XYZ file of C-alpha atoms in Angstrom:
751
model
C 51.571 36.519 95.457
C 52.512 33.804 93.280
C 55.077 32.069 91.310
C 53.320 31.711 87.971
C 52.938 35.118 87.170
C 49.808 33.873 84.664
C 47.981 32.483 87.952
C 45.920 35.399 89.474
C 46.375 36.087 92.679
C 43.476 34.243 95.599
C 40.600 36.162 95.103
C 40.121 37.798 98.329
C 43.729 40.305 96.992
C 41.580 40.176 93.643
C 38.298 42.368 95.800
C 40.590 44.491 97.583
C 42.631 45.347 93.943
C 39.874 45.778 92.518
C 38.549 48.084 94.013
C 41.910 50.519 94.618
C 41.619 53.932 93.507
C 44.489 54.054 92.070
C 45.778 51.222 89.332
C 47.112 47.980 89.421
C 48.341 45.401 86.852
C 49.656 42.630 86.131
C 52.088 41.463 83.787
C 54.107 38.209 82.802
C 57.544 37.566 81.543
C 57.439 36.682 77.993
C 61.460 35.055 77.942
C 63.070 34.224 74.926
C 65.300 31.894 75.292
C 65.885 32.811 79.191
C 65.655 36.122 77.811
C 63.072 38.812 79.104
C 61.946 40.172 75.739
C 58.365 41.744 76.615
C 56.171 41.426 79.404
C 52.140 40.266 78.817
C 49.653 41.947 80.827
C 47.130 39.164 83.166
C 45.643 41.608 84.825
C 43.811 45.185 85.408
C 41.904 46.538 87.544
C 38.398 48.928 86.714
C 40.689 51.859 88.257
C 43.589 50.412 85.679
C 40.989 51.415 82.861
C 39.824 54.348 83.089
C 43.074 55.478 84.179
C 45.160 54.197 80.481
C 41.620 55.521 79.105
C 40.986 51.759 77.542
C 38.523 49.506 78.069
C 40.021 45.916 79.665
C 39.486 43.181 77.587
C 41.543 45.161 74.983
C 44.545 45.517 77.307
C 44.339 41.923 79.167
C 46.548 39.103 76.961
C 48.003 42.566 75.147
C 51.884 42.957 75.555
C 53.975 46.386 75.871
C 55.747 45.899 72.769
C 52.176 46.324 71.127
C 50.192 47.861 72.949
C 53.186 51.136 74.520
C 55.787 50.983 71.182
C 58.015 53.624 73.522
C 58.770 51.931 76.491
C 61.091 49.722 74.594
C 62.760 52.762 74.326
C 62.353 55.277 76.654
C 64.297 53.157 79.753
C 60.469 51.337 80.852
C 61.532 48.021 79.778
C 64.696 47.970 80.670
C 63.499 48.878 84.799
C 60.271 46.109 84.358
C 62.994 43.753 83.040
C 65.356 45.175 85.889
C 62.747 44.429 88.995
C 62.378 41.156 87.800
C 66.399 40.023 88.376
C 66.534 42.111 90.705
C 63.575 40.924 93.104
C 63.726 44.623 94.405
C 61.283 47.749 94.072
C 61.582 50.372 92.619
C 59.325 53.490 91.748
C 59.020 55.767 89.033
C 57.331 59.273 87.447
C 56.330 59.314 84.006
C 54.206 61.694 82.241
C 51.595 60.392 79.271
C 50.591 62.499 76.273
C 48.658 60.788 74.307
C 44.157 60.297 73.914
C 42.250 59.415 76.675
C 45.613 60.171 79.093
C 47.378 63.051 79.702
C 48.708 64.058 83.121
C 51.599 62.916 85.824
C 51.864 59.791 87.232
C 54.052 57.570 90.161
C 54.790 53.856 89.336
C 55.602 51.635 92.056
C 56.850 48.328 90.610
C 57.539 45.321 92.277
C 57.945 41.907 91.420
C 55.428 39.315 90.725
C 56.428 36.024 90.878
C 58.094 35.802 87.538
C 56.323 39.201 86.068
C 55.990 42.447 87.239
C 53.475 43.693 89.443
C 52.681 47.890 89.679
C 50.543 50.636 91.611
C 49.922 53.729 88.966
C 48.399 56.404 91.052
C 47.705 59.847 88.709
C 49.876 62.460 90.823
C 46.415 65.312 90.413
C 45.196 63.071 92.747
C 48.111 63.232 95.369
C 46.905 65.647 98.384
C 49.893 66.243 100.990
C 47.833 62.841 103.188
C 49.694 60.209 101.631
C 53.874 59.545 102.380
C 54.155 59.200 98.873
C 58.139 59.858 96.851
C 55.498 62.229 95.134
C 54.048 63.853 96.941
C 56.755 64.553 98.842
C 58.354 65.565 95.394
C 54.929 67.920 95.643
C 55.989 69.756 98.763
C 59.225 69.920 97.009
C 58.527 71.802 94.702
C 55.989 74.144 95.974
C 58.590 74.556 98.556
C 60.487 75.734 94.996
C 57.339 77.970 94.179
C 57.630 82.101 94.135
C 55.684 82.178 95.744
C 53.525 81.372 98.530
C 50.979 78.805 99.159
C 48.819 78.185 102.288
C 45.847 75.382 102.071
C 43.617 77.054 104.939
C 40.604 74.321 106.563
C 36.921 76.231 107.801
C 36.016 75.159 110.762
C 32.835 75.897 112.522
C 30.931 76.593 115.298
C 27.994 75.108 116.653
C 25.180 76.810 114.107
C 27.597 76.104 110.994
C 29.612 79.571 110.550
C 33.051 79.898 109.867
C 34.985 81.043 112.926
C 38.533 80.663 112.216
C 40.675 78.534 109.635
C 43.286 75.564 110.309
C 46.478 75.521 108.164
C 46.950 72.447 106.768
C 50.329 73.332 104.599
C 51.572 76.260 104.437
C 54.971 75.705 101.818
C 58.775 77.249 102.726
C 57.534 80.619 101.575
C 54.947 81.662 102.675
C 55.417 80.034 105.894
C 59.231 82.389 105.844
C 56.050 85.518 105.891
C 54.016 84.824 108.099
C 57.746 85.067 110.908
C 57.131 81.270 111.376
C 58.446 77.635 110.608
C 56.472 75.797 108.640
C 56.347 72.888 111.121
C 55.001 75.571 113.469
C 51.796 76.722 111.047
C 50.540 73.933 110.049
C 47.279 72.304 112.426
C 47.544 75.668 113.588
C 44.379 78.189 113.424
C 44.649 81.798 111.897
C 43.375 83.196 114.648
C 46.648 82.897 116.024
C 49.284 82.783 113.563
C 47.894 85.176 111.798
C 45.349 87.597 113.580
C 46.090 90.681 111.565
C 43.469 88.602 109.106
C 40.489 90.073 110.941
C 42.081 93.391 110.973
C 42.912 93.586 107.330
C 39.102 92.086 106.331
C 41.187 88.263 104.601
C 39.124 86.058 107.011
C 36.039 87.327 105.292
C 36.919 86.984 101.884
C 37.927 83.404 103.137
C 34.771 83.114 103.924
C 33.438 84.409 100.518
C 35.475 82.193 98.726
C 34.620 79.346 101.049
C 30.007 80.812 100.751
C 30.239 81.001 97.493
C 32.540 78.598 95.501
C 34.565 81.788 93.237
C 38.235 82.922 92.982
C 39.246 86.156 94.636
C 41.958 88.240 93.300
C 43.540 91.458 93.809
C 46.003 93.251 94.846
C 46.771 94.315 98.245
C 49.039 97.757 99.798
C 50.621 97.223 103.435
C 51.754 101.089 103.020
C 53.123 100.844 106.663
C 55.719 98.613 105.271
C 55.751 99.282 102.187
C 55.069 96.562 99.683
C 52.044 95.343 97.857
C 50.878 91.742 97.573
C 48.908 89.994 95.541
C 46.934 87.265 96.888
C 44.791 84.577 94.913
C 42.343 82.979 96.963
C 40.311 79.596 95.625
C 37.654 77.163 96.810
C 39.619 73.623 96.779
C 36.763 71.548 97.776
C 34.682 71.356 100.218
C 35.406 73.454 103.723
C 39.350 74.633 101.895
C 40.418 77.148 100.798
C 43.855 77.455 98.443
C 46.065 80.715 98.870
C 48.529 81.829 97.116
C 50.353 84.886 97.457
C 53.372 86.932 96.060
C 55.412 90.358 97.259
C 54.694 91.884 93.444
C 55.978 96.273 95.210
C 59.662 95.479 92.606
C 56.840 95.154 89.943
C 54.677 97.552 91.429
C 57.554 100.531 91.227
C 58.235 99.329 87.810
C 54.643 99.812 86.322
C 54.638 102.930 87.756
C 57.679 104.375 86.510
C 56.444 103.221 83.451
C 52.983 105.094 84.284
C 54.880 108.366 85.601
C 56.132 108.171 81.586
C 52.771 107.491 79.534
C 52.291 110.400 81.858
C 55.127 112.782 80.459
C 54.761 111.314 77.188
C 50.997 112.299 77.706
C 51.364 115.802 78.245
C 54.132 115.874 75.573
C 51.623 115.165 73.206
C 48.938 117.308 75.274
C 51.181 120.122 73.889
C 52.075 119.400 70.826
C 48.598 119.462 70.186
C 47.921 122.497 71.836
C 50.723 124.235 69.883
C 49.344 122.833 66.723
C 45.902 124.064 67.817
C 46.888 127.708 68.910
C 48.915 127.684 65.903
C 46.578 127.194 63.209
C 44.428 128.781 64.631
C 46.877 132.535 64.828
C 48.186 131.160 61.200
C 44.120 131.554 59.457
C 43.809 135.074 61.970
C 44.749 138.194 59.632
C 43.662 141.345 61.601
C 44.279 142.618 64.990
C 40.729 141.125 66.629
C 41.120 138.126 64.561
C 44.322 137.020 67.175
C 42.143 138.598 70.146
C 38.998 136.315 69.256
C 42.326 132.891 68.780
C 43.386 133.818 71.539
C 40.818 133.841 73.658
C 38.932 130.683 71.923
C 41.983 128.704 71.788
C 45.095 129.415 72.960
C 43.409 130.477 77.369
C 41.933 127.262 77.427
C 45.653 125.329 75.983
C 47.314 127.201 78.399
C 44.768 125.963 81.863
C 44.159 129.374 82.147
C 41.001 131.141 83.712
C 41.685 134.725 82.924
C 43.459 136.377 79.924
C 44.650 140.276 78.519
C 46.744 141.242 76.174
C 48.773 144.326 76.950
C 50.872 146.674 74.379
C 53.577 149.197 74.333
C 52.392 152.622 73.073
C 55.604 154.815 73.799
C 56.082 154.896 77.895
C 52.217 152.874 78.297
C 51.048 149.598 78.721
C 47.307 149.499 77.220
C 45.447 147.510 77.585
C 44.090 145.295 74.323
C 41.699 142.418 75.957
C 41.593 140.046 77.754
C 38.702 138.328 79.131
C 37.591 136.106 82.598
C 38.339 138.971 83.831
C 35.971 141.316 86.782
C 35.236 145.371 85.752
C 36.882 147.140 88.423
C 40.032 145.152 87.523
C 40.332 145.481 83.439
C 39.681 149.986 84.313
C 43.239 148.937 86.852
C 45.050 147.335 82.899
C 43.495 149.944 80.231
C 46.395 152.402 80.883
C 50.384 151.951 82.727
C 53.024 153.712 83.131
C 55.572 151.566 82.215
C 57.782 152.328 86.296
C 54.758 150.517 87.382
C 55.595 147.748 89.245
C 52.750 145.540 87.834
C 54.843 142.703 86.473
C 53.395 142.925 83.846
C 55.625 146.569 82.976
C 59.115 144.323 84.144
C 58.013 141.343 81.720
C 57.328 143.779 78.808
C 60.228 146.634 80.014
C 62.861 143.663 79.589
C 60.573 140.674 77.349
C 61.643 137.573 80.178
C 58.927 136.615 81.710
C 57.749 136.036 85.322
C 55.838 133.693 87.457
C 53.547 133.825 90.183
C 52.424 130.511 92.432
C 50.112 133.078 94.505
C 48.081 135.536 95.871
C 51.019 136.119 98.429
C 53.485 136.394 95.814
C 50.989 138.630 93.654
C 50.789 141.278 96.644
C 54.628 140.877 97.719
C 55.059 142.205 93.491
C 53.058 145.430 94.441
C 53.923 146.749 97.876
C 51.415 149.463 97.566
C 48.591 148.583 98.018
C 46.576 152.460 97.694
C 48.031 151.972 93.396
C 47.768 147.421 93.197
C 46.406 146.585 89.908
C 43.957 143.904 92.287
C 44.131 140.129 91.547
C 40.690 139.402 91.149
C 39.622 136.329 91.472
C 43.151 134.634 90.775
C 45.729 133.034 92.074
C 48.649 132.400 90.028
C 49.352 134.413 87.166
C 52.221 133.676 83.920
C 53.408 137.243 82.604
C 55.115 135.918 79.309
C 56.617 138.720 77.206
C 55.472 138.919 73.161
C 58.603 139.551 72.372
C 59.485 139.124 67.710
C 62.767 139.627 66.411
C 64.090 140.675 69.488
C 60.833 143.335 69.920
C 59.244 142.763 72.513
C 55.391 143.289 71.687
C 53.880 144.088 74.708
C 53.238 141.633 78.131
C 50.893 138.076 77.929
C 48.745 137.355 81.149
C 47.239 133.970 81.961
C 45.907 133.799 85.518
C 44.636 130.766 87.271
C 41.900 130.616 89.964
C 44.155 128.220 92.405
C 47.944 128.361 93.820
C 49.813 126.470 91.421
C 53.857 126.304 90.421
C 55.040 126.413 87.082
C 57.294 123.296 86.412
C 59.864 123.680 83.445
C 57.304 121.644 81.053
C 54.391 124.349 81.422
C 57.056 127.083 81.012
C 58.081 126.659 77.617
C 54.813 125.322 76.269
C 53.684 128.664 77.694
C 56.201 131.149 75.778
C 55.686 128.813 72.507
C 52.004 129.919 72.892
C 53.226 133.386 74.678
C 55.493 133.284 71.028
C 53.301 132.243 68.473
C 50.444 134.739 69.380
C 53.607 137.440 69.201
C 54.214 136.643 65.585
C 50.950 135.806 64.937
C 49.374 139.667 66.224
C 52.327 140.920 64.547
C 51.165 139.998 61.637
C 48.126 141.700 62.181
C 49.544 144.433 62.941
C 51.372 144.621 59.770
C 48.461 143.280 57.924
C 46.539 146.262 59.209
C 48.724 148.836 57.913
C 49.639 147.623 55.009
C 45.433 147.453 54.508
C 44.247 150.783 55.421
C 47.616 152.745 52.991
C 45.453 150.327 50.390
C 42.194 151.270 51.568
C 43.353 155.093 50.978
C 44.487 154.625 47.493
C 41.570 152.743 46.999
C 39.481 155.803 47.935
C 41.909 158.073 46.528
C 41.758 156.675 42.756
C 37.985 156.051 42.783
C 36.435 159.025 42.509
C 34.570 160.762 45.831
C 31.287 161.785 44.789
C 29.874 161.120 41.687
C 28.511 164.044 39.788
C 23.853 164.446 40.410
C 22.808 164.604 36.718
C 19.131 165.806 36.537
C 17.068 163.032 35.150
C 19.876 160.552 35.770
C 19.853 159.021 39.298
C 22.552 156.973 40.515
C 24.913 154.175 41.856
C 27.862 153.543 42.835
C 29.323 150.127 44.673
C 32.898 149.168 44.729
C 34.045 145.770 46.630
C 37.566 145.023 47.789
C 38.515 141.542 47.645
C 39.184 139.839 50.832
C 41.863 137.712 50.796
C 44.654 140.786 50.652
C 45.948 144.082 51.114
C 46.427 144.645 47.108
C 45.064 147.604 45.186
C 42.658 146.255 42.970
C 42.160 147.206 39.408
C 38.544 147.949 38.755
C 37.546 151.396 38.549
C 34.191 153.535 37.044
C 33.089 157.329 37.047
C 30.070 158.704 36.108
C 30.839 162.728 32.718
C 29.163 165.078 32.586
C 29.883 166.394 29.397
C 27.163 169.286 28.914
C 24.614 168.837 26.550
C 22.251 167.178 28.757
C 24.962 164.472 27.363
C 26.469 161.769 30.254
C 29.787 159.736 30.331
C 29.994 156.687 31.880
C 32.515 154.562 32.144
C 33.571 150.988 34.544
C 36.908 148.918 34.060
C 39.584 146.834 34.781
C 43.329 146.814 35.427
C 44.403 143.016 34.969
C 45.602 142.305 38.436
C 45.423 143.499 42.552
C 48.829 145.343 42.658
C 50.369 149.283 43.368
C 51.410 149.408 39.443
C 47.529 148.544 38.678
C 46.215 149.995 40.747
C 48.735 153.077 39.443
C 47.343 151.462 35.457
C 43.997 152.010 36.288
C 44.376 155.579 37.452
C 45.888 156.493 34.548
C 43.610 154.798 32.001
C 40.665 156.700 34.148
C 42.388 159.806 33.648
C 43.124 159.283 30.607
C 38.917 158.047 29.594
C 37.728 160.938 31.173
C 39.999 163.817 29.592
C 38.795 162.052 25.814
C 35.711 162.562 27.023
C 35.786 165.775 27.379
C 37.095 166.741 24.201
C 33.944 165.797 22.823
C 35.349 162.289 21.345
C 33.246 159.418 19.682
C 32.733 156.988 21.604
C 35.246 154.661 19.351
C 38.068 157.663 18.868
C 37.971 157.342 23.575
C 38.682 153.966 23.679
C 40.750 153.773 20.174
C 42.595 157.250 22.554
C 42.943 155.065 25.599
C 44.223 152.448 24.037
C 47.148 153.739 21.693
C 47.636 155.922 25.018
C 48.138 152.709 27.252
C 50.724 151.285 24.826
C 52.638 154.389 24.050
C 53.513 154.609 28.391
C 54.963 150.395 27.368
C 53.052 149.412 31.353
C 52.736 146.020 29.987
C 49.228 146.285 31.695
C 45.975 144.767 30.381
C 42.257 146.258 30.529
C 38.198 145.489 30.171
C 36.937 148.925 29.545
C 32.062 149.600 29.421
C 31.775 153.539 27.637
C 28.920 154.893 27.841
C 27.759 158.242 25.938
C 24.078 158.908 27.968
C 21.603 161.890 25.484
C 19.730 162.440 27.976
C 17.012 164.668 27.008
C 16.943 162.540 23.923
C 17.082 158.895 25.195
C 19.887 157.533 23.814
C 23.330 154.907 24.843
C 26.362 154.954 22.578
C 28.059 152.161 23.637
C 31.674 150.979 23.409
C 32.519 147.257 24.778
C 36.859 146.662 24.854
C 37.048 143.016 26.643
C 34.427 144.436 29.152
C 31.400 142.600 30.017
C 28.174 144.150 28.648
C 26.150 145.915 30.757
C 22.925 144.768 32.092
C 19.367 146.464 31.111
C 15.347 146.688 32.020
C 12.858 148.117 30.710
C 9.380 147.250 31.700
C 9.563 144.473 29.136
C 12.147 143.288 31.253
C 16.325 142.380 32.018
C 18.771 141.329 29.681
C 22.019 141.127 27.915
C 22.549 144.157 25.726
C 24.266 143.083 22.896
C 26.827 145.347 21.272
C 30.374 144.833 19.329
C 32.687 144.239 20.999
C 36.443 145.023 20.466
C 40.226 143.834 21.623
C 41.010 144.960 25.741
C 43.372 147.874 26.238
C 46.343 147.143 26.080
C 46.450 144.507 23.893
C 46.566 145.834 19.875
C 47.834 149.025 18.158
C 45.078 147.449 15.548
C 42.681 147.149 17.132
C 39.245 148.767 16.607
C 36.194 149.921 17.933
C 33.580 150.096 17.057
C 30.335 151.613 19.389
C 26.750 150.555 19.622
C 23.172 152.834 19.825
C 20.934 151.458 21.773
C 17.710 153.476 23.130
C 17.581 154.641 26.973
C 13.260 155.289 27.701
C 12.120 156.775 30.698
C 12.673 154.334 33.598
C 14.779 152.237 31.832
C 17.635 150.962 34.303
C 21.351 150.219 33.480
C 23.674 147.853 35.320
C 26.966 148.024 34.773
C 29.187 145.861 36.905
C 32.863 144.357 36.230
C 33.650 140.040 36.187
C 34.894 139.465 39.444
C 30.397 140.033 39.834
C 29.465 136.633 38.234
C 32.267 134.278 36.938
C 35.291 133.329 37.995
C 37.750 129.645 37.618
C 34.852 127.585 39.316
C 32.013 129.415 38.281
C 30.646 129.831 34.403
C 29.971 132.545 32.960
C 26.391 131.687 32.306
C 25.411 130.569 34.660
C 26.208 134.434 35.949
C 24.742 136.392 33.421
C 21.934 134.471 34.240
C 21.750 134.547 37.854
C 22.352 138.400 37.580
C 19.602 139.090 34.845
C 17.071 137.221 37.384
C 18.249 139.814 39.957
C 18.531 142.674 37.953
C 15.232 142.160 37.288
C 12.942 141.095 40.566
C 14.191 143.873 41.999
C 11.210 144.878 43.670
C 12.627 149.098 44.064
C 13.834 150.580 41.194
C 16.253 152.855 43.147
C 19.829 152.836 41.569
C 20.369 151.685 45.942
C 18.414 149.389 46.284
C 18.346 148.133 43.345
C 22.550 147.073 45.048
C 20.732 145.903 47.627
C 19.366 143.303 45.856
C 21.279 142.179 43.752
C 24.832 142.309 45.829
C 22.550 140.350 48.832
C 21.657 137.651 46.399
C 23.024 134.566 44.753
C 24.578 135.650 41.756
C 28.075 135.142 40.815
C 30.910 133.798 42.671
C 30.959 132.694 46.630
C 32.661 133.485 47.920
C 34.380 136.116 46.249
C 37.947 136.198 44.202
C 37.878 139.422 42.810
C 37.028 143.346 43.295
C 34.094 143.834 41.996
C 32.741 147.221 40.711
C 29.444 148.174 40.125
C 27.604 151.063 38.193
C 23.934 151.611 37.713
C 21.956 154.250 36.559
C 18.125 154.428 35.480
C 16.182 157.529 33.869
C 13.580 159.084 34.711
C 13.672 161.492 31.058
C 10.770 160.575 28.687
C 12.131 160.397 25.482
C 11.101 162.868 22.757
C 8.263 163.388 20.522
C 8.414 162.686 17.442
C 11.875 160.705 18.182
C 15.165 162.411 17.491
C 19.069 161.703 17.756
C 22.207 163.564 17.019
C 25.570 163.397 16.970
C 28.156 165.497 16.213
C 31.735 163.524 14.226
C 34.724 164.746 14.266
C 36.407 164.638 10.918
C 38.697 161.816 11.361
C 38.966 158.499 9.378
C 36.859 156.876 12.203
C 33.779 159.071 12.490
C 32.554 157.357 8.791
C 31.689 154.877 10.054
C 30.991 155.415 13.604
C 28.453 157.468 11.587
C 26.911 154.627 9.512
C 27.203 152.566 12.757
C 24.545 155.459 14.507
C 21.992 156.146 11.669
C 21.934 151.921 11.552
C 21.795 150.878 14.520
C 18.589 153.904 15.379
C 16.685 153.098 12.305
C 16.649 149.635 14.432
C 15.796 151.150 18.021
C 12.631 152.932 15.940
C 11.513 149.762 14.384
C 13.252 150.511 10.231
C 14.539 148.186 8.845
C 17.884 148.775 7.797
C 18.054 147.511 4.616
C 14.574 148.518 2.900
C 14.967 151.332 0.243
C 14.427 154.314 2.345
C 17.153 153.373 4.920
C 19.404 153.057 2.153
C 19.494 156.401 0.457
C 19.280 158.190 4.157
C 23.402 156.242 3.739
C 23.312 156.754 0.935
C 22.849 160.325 1.920
C 25.127 159.784 4.642
C 28.449 159.235 2.661
C 28.460 161.493 0.126
C 28.268 164.094 2.658
C 30.965 163.605 4.335
C 32.737 163.343 1.172
C 31.816 166.762 1.006
C 32.652 167.941 4.141
C 35.998 169.088 5.690
C 35.833 168.654 9.425
C 33.514 168.518 12.591
C 30.615 167.656 11.405
C 26.809 166.579 12.798
C 23.948 163.512 12.255
C 21.030 164.575 13.366
C 17.988 160.925 12.922
C 14.175 161.946 12.494
C 11.367 159.277 12.703
C 8.371 161.948 11.329
C 6.809 160.078 10.711
C 9.018 158.610 8.552
C 12.980 158.606 8.686
C 14.019 161.869 8.025
C 18.634 162.017 8.036
C 20.492 165.596 8.323
C 23.950 165.970 8.211
C 26.012 169.603 8.312
C 28.746 171.404 9.029
C 29.604 175.191 9.497
C 25.942 175.275 8.563
C 25.885 173.559 5.283
C 22.983 170.777 5.490
C 22.046 167.468 2.748
């Protein structure tokens, strides 16, 4: 090169520099008092312009301090100065990361006159062929890599078919993994270095990558060596593939360990879910039938069994109570087993210790006498589990499996937990049913077993206990034949659901029956019942509706003590009776009860009921009244049984019910007398005087007479006058013939 760095080389040399695929820069030194302070670019070839990311005319004539200020501090300018001053070439690898220029570059700097010439190579374009320093460092990097690496070139036959591959490069690790030294592998065909590639299908993978140009990556196991490798085959230009490979046996082992841990955690979660599901199903079961249904539908799938049998101890026997998936011949043998039988379930019931049989051979060995053995059916493994609660063994739960199996500790723990839950639910259900049976017997004893047959008066009654408990309810009803065509009808409800409420109900019922039988007036019956309830200090409340039916007259006198009024259906439709109301029994000694008298025509239906039929805190009473009125009015058959069926099958009242319900339905078949007549007998008590006045007023109103008319007022005055001069019992008789007529008598005298 010319001594003057500012002059360009000859045309031939410039043509060679311009044609070079790598970058070339010529720069002259810029001095200050003979000290180099910068370098000015005098030449840049096309490749250099491309690699730098700037046009040549923007760089030629520029100085390094202006174009690349970082060269002042990163040692680049100092290196260039040293080359000029020592006249010794230097090599340096740099990394650039700026817009338009990014990557590793290899710089070869040599003196050029009073300046430098620089050839810079983009290491991304370096192959293993050029013997450059960057290539050597690339080899070093590949040799230090954790992966084996090789570059293969396809070898084709005359037809263009790939028949082999030649190794053009392999790093040290890759050579060691093939069992060779690198010099023994490079340049040799794959068929000679690794003939197994034809047998294990790798050669076909290499061909596919060359043909498709798509990368292939997969894990390959070598069981004979106990190793797993990860292979990555990528296209590397025409007819070349680059292959990286690493042993990942330890990694796979770790992954398998994690998978096993995850599987154990999943099984634990599944067991917890199964236990939770079974617990939920069994907790909601109240009866043994519900427990058996839950065991069959929930526990059997949770336990994984194909067959299930539940046997309970009964004296010296073990008796089958429930089974699912068992054959008829097996069921027949399990119905009753003596506790001495060798079938494993009996030993489990005796000892409380589970048994697990993993095969049919073990099952047969447990019962050595084939003649007396319980057959195995289609099962090949069994878990015999004790149904134990608080040290008491109720029986045995048998879970059968269709295939032989072992029972690991986790599965045994799960099965025992399921059996424990079943035993607890079963014990609760047995106790519930015992209490229910006793409660039903007590309830039946407190209600009338048979209602009396009354000529001309058809009747039917229903009692619906609340289904959410076993305590006895306080609802009751009764019909009392009082003689002289008079019938007492009562319905009531003692607050609460307990034996105390039931006892109170029995006492109130008996008291009402006694007072009615003594022929007290309805108001007196209710008054005395209230006093008795307070005298007994039972701290209880009761509502009651008492009716006195005079069948021959077609009249009814009713008293309400905090109870809902009856409903009456006649040819005109159904309606709630408007009756005078009093406080519930047991509230106050000063409670006043007033009766109401109304007509009961022939063919009319009277319905008495307790409040559980029409209301609770979720269901408004007005809505319940309207639903009941509609149901009574639309009943297609006036037979009392049919009427009750229609009411209970319709949408009447709250659903589900939250209280007991008692209903009493009566239909009158006796026509009213002509002329209309009504007669009442009153005792010589203070409460009888207003009762007689109410009776007269109610009958006049029922017959369509104006209670405020002159005749009515005269009748009222007559009653008052007579009663003032009457001692003891008296009788009031009213007749509409054609106007109202009244007779008040005692001891044969009339007024």
